Backbone as JSON, one array per atom type, in Angstrom:
{
  "sequence": "MRQPERENTGHGFYTCFDVDRDQPPIDWPTRTLDSPTAEVAVDGKTLLMGFILWLEDGFPTCLEGFQHGTPQGENIDLKPKDLAALVWTRLAD",
  "N": [[3.9, 8.21, -20.31], [2.44, 8.41, -17.13], [2.88, 10.56, -14.26], [3.87, 9.29, -11.07], [1.4, 9.05, -8.51], [0.31, 9.91, -5.23], [-2.09, 9.39, -2.78], [-3.02, 10.42, 0.33], [-5.11, 9.15, 2.61], [-5.6, 9.45, 5.25], [-6.36, 7.25, 6.72], [-4.84, 5.51, 5.43], [-3.17, 4.93, 2.33], [-2.97, 5.47, -1.23], [-0.87, 4.63, -3.85], [-0.28, 5.34, -7.04], [0.94, 4.27, -10.23], [2.85, 3.85, -13.28], [3.95, 1.04, -15.18], [6.5, -0.72, -17.05], [5.21, -1.95, -19.91], [6.21, -3.59, -21.79], [7.02, -6.02, -20.99], [5.74, -9.34, -20.31], [2.35, -9.63, -19.07], [1.23, -10.18, -15.64], [-0.03, -13.31, -14.85], [-2.76, -13.6, -13.27], [-5.58, -14.48, -11.32], [-7.37, -12.55, -10.28], [-8.15, -8.99, -9.77], [-6.52, -8.05, -7.81], [-3.65, -8.37, -5.64], [-3.42, -9.52, -2.56], [-1.81, -8.74, 0.45], [1.24, -8.08, 2.11], [0.65, -8.21, 5.71], [2.02, -5.79, 7.73], [4.25, -4.36, 10.19], [4.67, -1.0, 10.93], [6.52, 1.89, 11.92], [5.32, 4.79, 13.42], [5.78, 7.89, 14.52], [7.03, 6.79, 16.82], [5.23, 4.86, 17.6], [3.82, 1.59, 17.1], [2.25, 0.5, 14.21], [-0.1, -1.51, 12.65], [-0.34, -2.52, 9.35], [-2.02, -3.25, 6.28], [-1.64, -4.35, 2.88], [-2.44, -3.92, -0.57], [-1.92, -4.81, -3.87], [-2.95, -3.43, -6.76], [-4.09, -4.53, -9.92], [-4.2, -4.08, -13.46], [-5.28, -5.4, -16.38], [-3.37, -7.36, -15.94], [-1.11, -5.95, -15.16], [0.67, -4.2, -12.62], [-0.79, -1.34, -11.08], [-1.4, 0.23, -8.89], [-0.6, 0.69, -5.47], [-2.07, -0.03, -2.48], [-2.21, 0.96, 0.86], [-3.33, 0.29, 4.11], [-4.52, 0.82, 7.42], [-4.66, -1.38, 10.25], [-4.67, -0.6, 12.77], [-3.14, 0.16, 15.99], [-1.34, -2.11, 18.22], [-2.69, -1.69, 20.6], [-5.21, -1.09, 19.79], [-5.76, 1.41, 18.76], [-6.29, 3.93, 16.22], [-4.24, 5.75, 13.95], [-4.08, 9.0, 12.84], [-3.14, 9.51, 9.7], [-3.13, 11.59, 7.96], [-1.77, 14.14, 8.52], [0.83, 13.23, 8.37], [4.08, 12.57, 6.97], [4.19, 10.36, 4.54], [6.38, 9.15, 3.4], [8.08, 8.98, 5.5], [7.3, 6.85, 7.04], [8.33, 3.93, 8.71], [9.16, 0.77, 7.91], [9.0, -1.97, 9.95], [8.71, -4.75, 10.41], [7.38, -7.82, 8.98], [4.16, -8.78, 9.93], [2.94, -11.37, 12.09]],
  "CA": [[3.81, 7.68, -18.97], [1.97, 9.39, -16.15], [3.68, 10.72, -13.05], [3.29, 8.58, -9.92], [0.53, 9.86, -7.66], [0.03, 9.32, -3.92], [-3.19, 10.0, -2.04], [-3.03, 10.1, 1.74], [-6.52, 9.19, 3.01], [-5.68, 9.58, 6.7], [-6.4, 5.88, 7.23], [-3.85, 4.79, 4.64], [-2.74, 5.65, 1.13], [-2.92, 4.85, -2.56], [0.23, 5.11, -4.67], [-0.54, 4.87, -8.41], [2.14, 4.38, -11.04], [2.89, 3.11, -14.54], [5.05, 0.09, -15.3], [6.89, -1.08, -18.41], [4.29, -2.96, -20.44], [6.89, -4.4, -22.79], [7.15, -7.34, -20.4], [4.44, -10.02, -20.27], [1.54, -9.34, -17.87], [1.12, -11.19, -14.6], [-1.19, -14.18, -15.02], [-3.35, -13.65, -11.94], [-7.03, -14.64, -11.56], [-8.17, -11.43, -9.79], [-7.57, -7.66, -9.98], [-5.69, -7.65, -6.67], [-2.77, -9.26, -4.9], [-3.57, -9.09, -1.18], [-0.78, -9.12, 1.4], [1.26, -8.7, 3.43], [0.39, -7.32, 6.83], [3.33, -5.4, 8.24], [4.32, -3.37, 11.25], [5.44, 0.2, 10.59], [6.66, 2.81, 13.04], [4.8, 6.13, 13.18], [5.97, 8.69, 15.74], [7.38, 5.95, 17.95], [4.19, 3.85, 17.85], [3.72, 0.5, 16.13], [0.99, 0.5, 13.48], [-0.27, -2.66, 11.77], [-0.89, -2.1, 8.06], [-2.19, -4.23, 5.22], [-1.31, -3.81, 1.56], [-3.04, -4.55, -1.75], [-1.39, -4.37, -5.15], [-4.02, -3.44, -7.75], [-3.64, -4.87, -11.27], [-5.08, -3.77, -14.59], [-4.84, -6.21, -17.52], [-2.18, -8.11, -15.56], [0.01, -5.07, -14.83], [0.45, -3.41, -11.41], [-1.11, 0.07, -11.31], [-1.59, 1.0, -7.66], [-0.38, 0.03, -4.2], [-2.91, 0.51, -1.41], [-1.83, 0.63, 2.23], [-4.41, 0.66, 5.02], [-4.15, 0.43, 8.77], [-5.47, -2.21, 11.13], [-4.57, 0.04, 14.07], [-2.0, -0.19, 16.84], [-1.64, -3.28, 19.06], [-3.62, -1.28, 21.65], [-6.52, -0.86, 19.2], [-5.93, 2.8, 18.32], [-5.96, 4.32, 14.86], [-3.39, 6.92, 13.87], [-4.44, 9.86, 11.71], [-1.97, 9.64, 8.84], [-3.27, 12.77, 7.08], [-0.7, 15.13, 8.68], [2.14, 12.57, 8.38], [4.83, 12.38, 5.73], [4.13, 8.91, 4.32], [7.73, 8.68, 3.09], [8.78, 8.8, 6.77], [6.9, 5.61, 7.68], [9.45, 3.0, 8.77], [8.75, -0.63, 7.9], [9.79, -2.63, 10.98], [8.72, -6.2, 10.15], [6.13, -8.46, 8.58], [3.42, -9.24, 11.1], [2.63, -12.81, 12.1]],
  "C": [[3.35, 8.76, -18.01], [2.93, 9.46, -14.97], [3.05, 9.9, -11.93], [2.49, 9.55, -9.05], [0.35, 9.15, -6.32], [-1.08, 10.11, -3.27], [-3.13, 9.51, -0.61], [-4.47, 10.26, 2.21], [-6.7, 9.45, 4.51], [-5.72, 8.23, 7.38], [-5.34, 5.02, 6.55], [-3.47, 5.62, 3.43], [-2.97, 4.8, -0.12], [-1.73, 5.47, -3.28], [0.03, 4.5, -6.05], [0.67, 5.16, -9.28], [1.96, 3.62, -12.35], [4.07, 2.15, -14.49], [5.33, -0.18, -16.77], [5.99, -2.21, -18.89], [4.9, -3.74, -21.6], [7.12, -5.83, -22.3], [5.79, -8.02, -20.4], [3.67, -9.67, -18.99], [1.6, -10.49, -16.87], [-0.15, -12.0, -14.86], [-1.78, -14.41, -13.65], [-4.87, -13.66, -12.08], [-7.9, -13.46, -11.09], [-7.46, -10.12, -10.07], [-6.62, -7.25, -8.88], [-4.79, -8.78, -6.21], [-2.81, -8.76, -3.47], [-2.42, -9.63, -0.34], [0.36, -8.14, 1.27], [0.69, -7.76, 4.46], [1.76, -7.04, 7.44], [3.18, -4.45, 9.41], [5.16, -2.21, 10.73], [5.49, 1.08, 11.83], [6.18, 4.19, 12.6], [4.93, 6.9, 14.49], [6.22, 7.84, 16.97], [6.35, 4.91, 18.31], [4.23, 2.8, 16.75], [2.32, 0.53, 15.52], [0.96, -0.71, 12.57], [-0.94, -2.18, 10.49], [-0.99, -3.28, 7.11], [-1.93, -3.55, 3.89], [-2.0, -4.62, 0.47], [-2.37, -3.96, -2.97], [-2.51, -4.54, -6.18], [-3.43, -3.67, -9.13], [-4.68, -4.44, -12.29], [-4.51, -4.49, -15.81], [-3.55, -6.95, -17.22], [-0.97, -7.28, -15.21], [-0.3, -4.3, -13.55], [0.2, -1.94, -11.76], [-1.16, 0.9, -10.04], [-1.28, 0.12, -6.45], [-1.24, 0.74, -3.16], [-2.36, 0.04, -0.07], [-2.94, 1.11, 3.15], [-4.07, 0.11, 6.4], [-5.19, -0.47, 9.43], [-5.47, -1.62, 12.54], [-3.31, -0.39, 14.81], [-2.33, -1.47, 17.61], [-2.6, -2.96, 20.2], [-5.02, -0.96, 21.11], [-6.78, 0.57, 18.76], [-5.71, 2.91, 16.82], [-5.08, 5.56, 14.94], [-3.81, 7.72, 12.65], [-3.18, 10.1, 10.88], [-1.99, 10.89, 7.98], [-2.14, 13.78, 7.28], [0.71, 14.53, 8.61], [2.76, 12.56, 6.99], [4.91, 10.88, 5.5], [5.5, 8.34, 3.97], [8.53, 8.43, 4.36], [8.32, 7.55, 7.53], [8.05, 4.61, 7.61], [8.9, 1.58, 8.9], [9.61, -1.34, 8.94], [9.83, -4.14, 10.81], [7.38, -6.64, 9.59], [5.46, -8.96, 9.84], [3.12, -10.73, 10.97], [1.2, -13.05, 11.75]]
}
């Protein structure tokens, strides 16, 4: 099993991982599961983020998080941020 890896792109992140393949794969018609959009707190600001779960042969392999910006239309440079410190506040409408 490989070690989980996280890449901070500045606009979002990719977190890649291995899962137990002794269980049956997910029967899903595409390579991705898109959703949800959520609000997270970054340095006291609200940031809207979307998420995609990437699948390979029916098994999750990577979670992608990407920003839609703040409600004011700003982007936040996530490169210098500790991604583990992002605080999920709620699912967006």
